[in-house]
Amino acid sequence: IKLNTSDLILYYTDGITEASNHLGERFGEENLVSVFSSLCKRNLKSQQILNEIFNTLDEYSGKRNQLDDDASVVIFKLQ
């Protein structure tokens, strides 16, 4: 795979996609891809993208605001 300047790589643990809302519905890979893709278009720094992903998970999990598993994310932005 050839990467170009400003390409982003996302690594995550299953705690991200398995985060659930008050109905027990999981966040899932589709939501993660959608959020990540949207954030990539905003020319944010890696830390800003990371913060936004966790803000989105907090909103998704609602008042429960507790993840069922460890949630780790690593983001690389090539320069």
PDB file of N, CA and C in Angstrom:
ATOM      1  N   ILE A   1       0.851  -1.172   0.000  1.00  0.00           N
ATOM      2  CA  ILE A   1       0.000   0.000   0.000  1.00  0.00           C
ATOM      3  C   ILE A   1       0.890   1.227   0.000  1.00  0.00           C
ATOM      4  N   LYS A   2       0.639   2.107  -0.921  1.00  0.00           N
ATOM      5  CA  LYS A   2       1.385   3.362  -0.969  1.00  0.00           C
ATOM      6  C   LYS A   2       0.556   4.440  -0.286  1.00  0.00           C
ATOM      7  N   LEU A   3       1.172   5.067   0.686  1.00  0.00           N
ATOM      8  CA  LEU A   3       0.501   6.138   1.421  1.00  0.00           C
ATOM      9  C   LEU A   3       1.023   7.484   0.942  1.00  0.00           C
ATOM     10  N   ASN A   4       0.141   8.448   0.961  1.00  0.00           N
ATOM     11  CA  ASN A   4       0.479   9.798   0.532  1.00  0.00           C
ATOM     12  C   ASN A   4       0.442  10.755   1.711  1.00  0.00           C
ATOM     13  N   THR A   5       1.018  11.923   1.502  1.00  0.00           N
ATOM     14  CA  THR A   5       0.994  12.971   2.512  1.00  0.00           C
ATOM     15  C   THR A   5      -0.445  13.244   2.936  1.00  0.00           C
ATOM     16  N   SER A   6      -0.652  13.383   4.222  1.00  0.00           N
ATOM     17  CA  SER A   6      -1.957  13.662   4.842  1.00  0.00           C
ATOM     18  C   SER A   6      -2.881  12.450   4.914  1.00  0.00           C
ATOM     19  N   ASP A   7      -2.429  11.271   4.456  1.00  0.00           N
ATOM     20  CA  ASP A   7      -3.235  10.061   4.645  1.00  0.00           C
ATOM     21  C   ASP A   7      -3.324   9.761   6.130  1.00  0.00           C
ATOM     22  N   LEU A   8      -4.433   9.183   6.525  1.00  0.00           N
ATOM     23  CA  LEU A   8      -4.653   8.833   7.927  1.00  0.00           C
ATOM     24  C   LEU A   8      -4.857   7.342   8.069  1.00  0.00           C
ATOM     25  N   ILE A   9      -4.320   6.797   9.144  1.00  0.00           N
ATOM     26  CA  ILE A   9      -4.487   5.377   9.461  1.00  0.00           C
ATOM     27  C   ILE A   9      -5.109   5.301  10.847  1.00  0.00           C
ATOM     28  N   LEU A  10      -6.118   4.459  10.977  1.00  0.00           N
ATOM     29  CA  LEU A  10      -6.825   4.290  12.248  1.00  0.00           C
ATOM     30  C   LEU A  10      -6.692   2.847  12.719  1.00  0.00           C
ATOM     31  N   TYR A  11      -6.193   2.673  13.928  1.00  0.00           N
ATOM     32  CA  TYR A  11      -6.169   1.378  14.603  1.00  0.00           C
ATOM     33  C   TYR A  11      -7.087   1.503  15.812  1.00  0.00           C
ATOM     34  N   TYR A  12      -7.859   0.465  16.086  1.00  0.00           N
ATOM     35  CA  TYR A  12      -8.769   0.537  17.227  1.00  0.00           C
ATOM     36  C   TYR A  12      -9.012  -0.852  17.806  1.00  0.00           C
ATOM     37  N   THR A  13      -9.403  -0.882  19.056  1.00  0.00           N
ATOM     38  CA  THR A  13      -9.771  -2.149  19.687  1.00  0.00           C
ATOM     39  C   THR A  13     -11.288  -2.327  19.591  1.00  0.00           C
ATOM     40  N   ASP A  14     -11.730  -3.539  19.825  1.00  0.00           N
ATOM     41  CA  ASP A  14     -13.157  -3.841  19.679  1.00  0.00           C
ATOM     42  C   ASP A  14     -14.033  -3.122  20.706  1.00  0.00           C
ATOM     43  N   GLY A  15     -13.419  -2.555  21.732  1.00  0.00           N
ATOM     44  CA  GLY A  15     -14.194  -1.781  22.696  1.00  0.00           C
ATOM     45  C   GLY A  15     -14.846  -0.559  22.068  1.00  0.00           C
ATOM     46  N   ILE A  16     -14.259  -0.061  20.989  1.00  0.00           N
ATOM     47  CA  ILE A  16     -14.836   1.084  20.267  1.00  0.00           C
ATOM     48  C   ILE A  16     -16.122   0.650  19.561  1.00  0.00           C
ATOM     49  N   THR A  17     -16.039  -0.384  18.760  1.00  0.00           N
ATOM     50  CA  THR A  17     -17.196  -0.812  17.967  1.00  0.00           C
ATOM     51  C   THR A  17     -18.253  -1.521  18.810  1.00  0.00           C
ATOM     52  N   GLU A  18     -17.862  -2.041  19.967  1.00  0.00           N
ATOM     53  CA  GLU A  18     -18.817  -2.743  20.822  1.00  0.00           C
ATOM     54  C   GLU A  18     -19.452  -1.834  21.877  1.00  0.00           C
ATOM     55  N   ALA A  19     -19.105  -0.544  21.872  1.00  0.00           N
ATOM     56  CA  ALA A  19     -19.758   0.398  22.784  1.00  0.00           C
ATOM     57  C   ALA A  19     -21.250   0.398  22.480  1.00  0.00           C
ATOM     58  N   SER A  20     -22.062   0.422  23.523  1.00  0.00           N
ATOM     59  CA  SER A  20     -23.507   0.331  23.299  1.00  0.00           C
ATOM     60  C   SER A  20     -24.250   1.540  23.852  1.00  0.00           C
ATOM     61  N   ASN A  21     -25.440   1.754  23.303  1.00  0.00           N
ATOM     62  CA  ASN A  21     -26.298   2.839  23.777  1.00  0.00           C
ATOM     63  C   ASN A  21     -27.285   2.297  24.810  1.00  0.00           C
ATOM     64  N   HIS A  22     -28.234   3.107  25.231  1.00  0.00           N
ATOM     65  CA  HIS A  22     -29.178   2.693  26.279  1.00  0.00           C
ATOM     66  C   HIS A  22     -30.098   1.552  25.834  1.00  0.00           C
ATOM     67  N   LEU A  23     -30.180   1.306  24.522  1.00  0.00           N
ATOM     68  CA  LEU A  23     -30.992   0.191  24.009  1.00  0.00           C
ATOM     69  C   LEU A  23     -30.168  -1.083  23.825  1.00  0.00           C
ATOM     70  N   GLY A  24     -28.882  -0.990  24.123  1.00  0.00           N
ATOM     71  CA  GLY A  24     -28.008  -2.144  23.955  1.00  0.00           C
ATOM     72  C   GLY A  24     -27.483  -2.303  22.535  1.00  0.00           C
ATOM     73  N   GLU A  25     -27.745  -1.304  21.673  1.00  0.00           N
ATOM     74  CA  GLU A  25     -27.264  -1.357  20.291  1.00  0.00           C
ATOM     75  C   GLU A  25     -25.800  -0.954  20.257  1.00  0.00           C
ATOM     76  N   ARG A  26     -25.016  -1.738  19.538  1.00  0.00           N
ATOM     77  CA  ARG A  26     -23.584  -1.452  19.456  1.00  0.00           C
ATOM     78  C   ARG A  26     -23.287  -0.335  18.464  1.00  0.00           C
ATOM     79  N   PHE A  27     -22.211   0.388  18.734  1.00  0.00           N
ATOM     80  CA  PHE A  27     -21.785   1.482  17.862  1.00  0.00           C
ATOM     81  C   PHE A  27     -21.435   0.954  16.474  1.00  0.00           C
ATOM     82  N   GLY A  28     -20.674  -0.121  16.412  1.00  0.00           N
ATOM     83  CA  GLY A  28     -20.394  -0.815  15.157  1.00  0.00           C
ATOM     84  C   GLY A  28     -19.346  -0.162  14.271  1.00  0.00           C
ATOM     85  N   GLU A  29     -18.875  -0.978  13.337  1.00  0.00           N
ATOM     86  CA  GLU A  29     -17.845  -0.518  12.407  1.00  0.00           C
ATOM     87  C   GLU A  29     -18.373   0.518  11.430  1.00  0.00           C
ATOM     88  N   GLU A  30     -19.615   0.364  10.983  1.00  0.00           N
ATOM     89  CA  GLU A  30     -20.182   1.328  10.025  1.00  0.00           C
ATOM     90  C   GLU A  30     -20.186   2.737  10.599  1.00  0.00           C
ATOM     91  N   ASN A  31     -20.604   2.870  11.843  1.00  0.00           N
ATOM     92  CA  ASN A  31     -20.606   4.195  12.486  1.00  0.00           C
ATOM     93  C   ASN A  31     -19.189   4.729  12.650  1.00  0.00           C
ATOM     94  N   LEU A  32     -18.269   3.860  13.026  1.00  0.00           N
ATOM     95  CA  LEU A  32     -16.884   4.300  13.197  1.00  0.00           C
ATOM     96  C   LEU A  32     -16.312   4.780  11.867  1.00  0.00           C
ATOM     97  N   VAL A  33     -16.530   4.025  10.806  1.00  0.00           N
ATOM     98  CA  VAL A  33     -16.031   4.415   9.490  1.00  0.00           C
ATOM     99  C   VAL A  33     -16.656   5.740   9.060  1.00  0.00           C
ATOM    100  N   SER A  34     -17.936   5.882   9.301  1.00  0.00           N
ATOM    101  CA  SER A  34     -18.640   7.110   8.927  1.00  0.00           C
ATOM    102  C   SER A  34     -18.088   8.324   9.681  1.00  0.00           C
ATOM    103  N   VAL A  35     -17.923   8.187  10.984  1.00  0.00           N
ATOM    104  CA  VAL A  35     -17.393   9.283  11.804  1.00  0.00           C
ATOM    105  C   VAL A  35     -15.964   9.613  11.391  1.00  0.00           C
ATOM    106  N   PHE A  36     -15.143   8.585  11.242  1.00  0.00           N
ATOM    107  CA  PHE A  36     -13.740   8.787  10.875  1.00  0.00           C
ATOM    108  C   PHE A  36     -13.634   9.455   9.505  1.00  0.00           C
ATOM    109  N   SER A  37     -14.396   8.987   8.541  1.00  0.00           N
ATOM    110  CA  SER A  37     -14.371   9.576   7.195  1.00  0.00           C
ATOM    111  C   SER A  37     -14.763  11.040   7.231  1.00  0.00           C
ATOM    112  N   SER A  38     -15.780  11.351   7.990  1.00  0.00           N
ATOM    113  CA  SER A  38     -16.231  12.737   8.111  1.00  0.00           C
ATOM    114  C   SER A  38     -15.158  13.610   8.744  1.00  0.00           C
ATOM    115  N   LEU A  39     -14.510  13.110   9.772  1.00  0.00           N
ATOM    116  CA  LEU A  39     -13.466  13.874  10.451  1.00  0.00           C
ATOM    117  C   LEU A  39     -12.236  14.066   9.573  1.00  0.00           C
ATOM    118  N   CYS A  40     -11.939  13.086   8.739  1.00  0.00           N
ATOM    119  CA  CYS A  40     -10.773  13.173   7.854  1.00  0.00           C
ATOM    120  C   CYS A  40     -10.913  14.320   6.856  1.00  0.00           C
ATOM    121  N   LYS A  41     -12.108  14.668   6.519  1.00  0.00           N
ATOM    122  CA  LYS A  41     -12.361  15.734   5.552  1.00  0.00           C
ATOM    123  C   LYS A  41     -12.198  17.128   6.155  1.00  0.00           C
ATOM    124  N   ARG A  42     -12.038  17.195   7.455  1.00  0.00           N
ATOM    125  CA  ARG A  42     -11.995  18.490   8.154  1.00  0.00           C
ATOM    126  C   ARG A  42     -10.583  19.001   8.418  1.00  0.00           C
ATOM    127  N   ASN A  43      -9.569  18.319   7.927  1.00  0.00           N
ATOM    128  CA  ASN A  43      -8.180  18.750   8.093  1.00  0.00           C
ATOM    129  C   ASN A  43      -7.808  18.967   9.562  1.00  0.00           C
ATOM    130  N   LEU A  44      -8.185  18.002  10.396  1.00  0.00           N
ATOM    131  CA  LEU A  44      -7.874  18.056  11.822  1.00  0.00           C
ATOM    132  C   LEU A  44      -6.564  17.339  12.104  1.00  0.00           C
ATOM    133  N   LYS A  45      -5.978  17.649  13.230  1.00  0.00           N
ATOM    134  CA  LYS A  45      -4.795  16.920  13.690  1.00  0.00           C
ATOM    135  C   LYS A  45      -5.240  15.599  14.288  1.00  0.00           C
ATOM    136  N   SER A  46      -4.314  14.666  14.402  1.00  0.00           N
ATOM    137  CA  SER A  46      -4.628  13.333  14.930  1.00  0.00           C
ATOM    138  C   SER A  46      -5.307  13.397  16.291  1.00  0.00           C
ATOM    139  N   GLN A  47      -4.789  14.226  17.189  1.00  0.00           N
ATOM    140  CA  GLN A  47      -5.367  14.333  18.536  1.00  0.00           C
ATOM    141  C   GLN A  47      -6.797  14.857  18.485  1.00  0.00           C
ATOM    142  N   GLN A  48      -7.065  15.791  17.582  1.00  0.00           N
ATOM    143  CA  GLN A  48      -8.415  16.329  17.447  1.00  0.00           C
ATOM    144  C   GLN A  48      -9.384  15.248  16.949  1.00  0.00           C
ATOM    145  N   ILE A  49      -8.929  14.439  16.015  1.00  0.00           N
ATOM    146  CA  ILE A  49      -9.763  13.346  15.505  1.00  0.00           C
ATOM    147  C   ILE A  49     -10.040  12.358  16.628  1.00  0.00           C
ATOM    148  N   LEU A  50      -9.009  12.011  17.375  1.00  0.00           N
ATOM    149  CA  LEU A  50      -9.153  11.102  18.509  1.00  0.00           C
ATOM    150  C   LEU A  50     -10.172  11.639  19.508  1.00  0.00           C
ATOM    151  N   ASN A  51     -10.057  12.913  19.853  1.00  0.00           N
ATOM    152  CA  ASN A  51     -10.998  13.531  20.793  1.00  0.00           C
ATOM    153  C   ASN A  51     -12.424  13.468  20.265  1.00  0.00           C
ATOM    154  N   GLU A  52     -12.609  13.754  18.995  1.00  0.00           N
ATOM    155  CA  GLU A  52     -13.943  13.735  18.399  1.00  0.00           C
ATOM    156  C   GLU A  52     -14.536  12.327  18.378  1.00  0.00           C
ATOM    157  N   ILE A  53     -13.716  11.329  18.131  1.00  0.00           N
ATOM    158  CA  ILE A  53     -14.206   9.944  18.154  1.00  0.00           C
ATOM    159  C   ILE A  53     -14.711   9.603  19.553  1.00  0.00           C
ATOM    160  N   PHE A  54     -13.947   9.956  20.576  1.00  0.00           N
ATOM    161  CA  PHE A  54     -14.378   9.654  21.940  1.00  0.00           C
ATOM    162  C   PHE A  54     -15.571  10.516  22.366  1.00  0.00           C
ATOM    163  N   ASN A  55     -15.660  11.749  21.876  1.00  0.00           N
ATOM    164  CA  ASN A  55     -16.851  12.568  22.135  1.00  0.00           C
ATOM    165  C   ASN A  55     -18.085  11.915  21.517  1.00  0.00           C
ATOM    166  N   THR A  56     -17.930  11.395  20.317  1.00  0.00           N
ATOM    167  CA  THR A  56     -19.042  10.718  19.641  1.00  0.00           C
ATOM    168  C   THR A  56     -19.457   9.474  20.415  1.00  0.00           C
ATOM    169  N   LEU A  57     -18.490   8.713  20.918  1.00  0.00           N
ATOM    170  CA  LEU A  57     -18.813   7.530  21.730  1.00  0.00           C
ATOM    171  C   LEU A  57     -19.531   7.924  23.018  1.00  0.00           C
ATOM    172  N   ASP A  58     -19.100   9.015  23.633  1.00  0.00           N
ATOM    173  CA  ASP A  58     -19.770   9.501  24.847  1.00  0.00           C
ATOM    174  C   ASP A  58     -21.224   9.857  24.547  1.00  0.00           C
ATOM    175  N   GLU A  59     -21.450  10.546  23.442  1.00  0.00           N
ATOM    176  CA  GLU A  59     -22.814  10.903  23.055  1.00  0.00           C
ATOM    177  C   GLU A  59     -23.639   9.652  22.755  1.00  0.00           C
ATOM    178  N   TYR A  60     -23.031   8.693  22.090  1.00  0.00           N
ATOM    179  CA  TYR A  60     -23.737   7.468  21.715  1.00  0.00           C
ATOM    180  C   TYR A  60     -24.143   6.662  22.947  1.00  0.00           C
ATOM    181  N   SER A  61     -23.236   6.561  23.903  1.00  0.00           N
ATOM    182  CA  SER A  61     -23.531   5.759  25.090  1.00  0.00           C
ATOM    183  C   SER A  61     -24.452   6.491  26.062  1.00  0.00           C
ATOM    184  N   GLY A  62     -24.635   7.789  25.855  1.00  0.00           N
ATOM    185  CA  GLY A  62     -25.595   8.558  26.631  1.00  0.00           C
ATOM    186  C   GLY A  62     -25.257   8.663  28.095  1.00  0.00           C
ATOM    187  N   LYS A  63     -26.293   8.724  28.912  1.00  0.00           N
ATOM    188  CA  LYS A  63     -26.112   8.911  30.359  1.00  0.00           C
ATOM    189  C   LYS A  63     -25.353   7.754  30.984  1.00  0.00           C
ATOM    190  N   ARG A  64     -25.464   6.573  30.365  1.00  0.00           N
ATOM    191  CA  ARG A  64     -24.706   5.417  30.844  1.00  0.00           C
ATOM    192  C   ARG A  64     -23.230   5.760  30.870  1.00  0.00           C
ATOM    193  N   ASN A  65     -22.805   6.370  29.779  1.00  0.00           N
ATOM    194  CA  ASN A  65     -21.450   6.898  29.620  1.00  0.00           C
ATOM    195  C   ASN A  65     -20.359   5.985  30.171  1.00  0.00           C
ATOM    196  N   GLN A  66     -20.542   4.702  29.971  1.00  0.00           N
ATOM    197  CA  GLN A  66     -19.546   3.736  30.413  1.00  0.00           C
ATOM    198  C   GLN A  66     -19.374   2.706  29.310  1.00  0.00           C
ATOM    199  N   LEU A  67     -18.135   2.482  28.894  1.00  0.00           N
ATOM    200  CA  LEU A  67     -17.870   1.501  27.858  1.00  0.00           C
ATOM    201  C   LEU A  67     -17.833   0.110  28.468  1.00  0.00           C
ATOM    202  N   ASP A  68     -18.262  -0.871  27.672  1.00  0.00           N
ATOM    203  CA  ASP A  68     -18.311  -2.254  28.140  1.00  0.00           C
ATOM    204  C   ASP A  68     -16.939  -2.918  28.142  1.00  0.00           C
ATOM    205  N   ASP A  69     -15.992  -2.363  27.415  1.00  0.00           N
ATOM    206  CA  ASP A  69     -14.679  -2.974  27.238  1.00  0.00           C
ATOM    207  C   ASP A  69     -13.652  -1.843  27.114  1.00  0.00           C
ATOM    208  N   ASP A  70     -12.385  -2.206  27.190  1.00  0.00           N
ATOM    209  CA  ASP A  70     -11.372  -1.178  26.982  1.00  0.00           C
ATOM    210  C   ASP A  70     -11.505  -0.643  25.558  1.00  0.00           C
ATOM    211  N   ALA A  71     -11.253   0.626  25.387  1.00  0.00           N
ATOM    212  CA  ALA A  71     -11.389   1.272  24.083  1.00  0.00           C
ATOM    213  C   ALA A  71     -10.103   2.034  23.784  1.00  0.00           C
ATOM    214  N   SER A  72      -9.360   1.520  22.831  1.00  0.00           N
ATOM    215  CA  SER A  72      -8.099   2.158  22.455  1.00  0.00           C
ATOM    216  C   SER A  72      -8.139   2.551  20.989  1.00  0.00           C
ATOM    217  N   VAL A  73      -7.564   3.700  20.705  1.00  0.00           N
ATOM    218  CA  VAL A  73      -7.515   4.202  19.337  1.00  0.00           C
ATOM    219  C   VAL A  73      -6.128   4.786  19.107  1.00  0.00           C
ATOM    220  N   VAL A  74      -5.558   4.474  17.943  1.00  0.00           N
ATOM    221  CA  VAL A  74      -4.306   5.074  17.517  1.00  0.00           C
ATOM    222  C   VAL A  74      -4.558   5.648  16.127  1.00  0.00           C
ATOM    223  N   ILE A  75      -4.157   6.892  15.935  1.00  0.00           N
ATOM    224  CA  ILE A  75      -4.332   7.548  14.643  1.00  0.00           C
ATOM    225  C   ILE A  75      -2.987   8.077  14.182  1.00  0.00           C
ATOM    226  N   PHE A  76      -2.639   7.725  12.953  1.00  0.00           N
ATOM    227  CA  PHE A  76      -1.424   8.241  12.328  1.00  0.00           C
ATOM    228  C   PHE A  76      -1.831   9.150  11.183  1.00  0.00           C
ATOM    229  N   LYS A  77      -1.221  10.318  11.133  1.00  0.00           N
ATOM    230  CA  LYS A  77      -1.425  11.214   9.996  1.00  0.00           C
ATOM    231  C   LYS A  77      -0.044  11.452   9.374  1.00  0.00           C
ATOM    232  N   LEU A  78       0.100  11.023   8.144  1.00  0.00           N
ATOM    233  CA  LEU A  78       1.386  11.168   7.477  1.00  0.00           C
ATOM    234  C   LEU A  78       1.639  12.616   7.098  1.00  0.00           C
ATOM    235  N   GLN A  79       2.894  13.033   7.260  1.00  0.00           N
ATOM    236  CA  GLN A  79       3.244  14.407   6.910  1.00  0.00           C
ATOM    237  C   GLN A  79       4.357  14.422   5.905  1.00  0.00           C
TER     238      GLN A  79
END
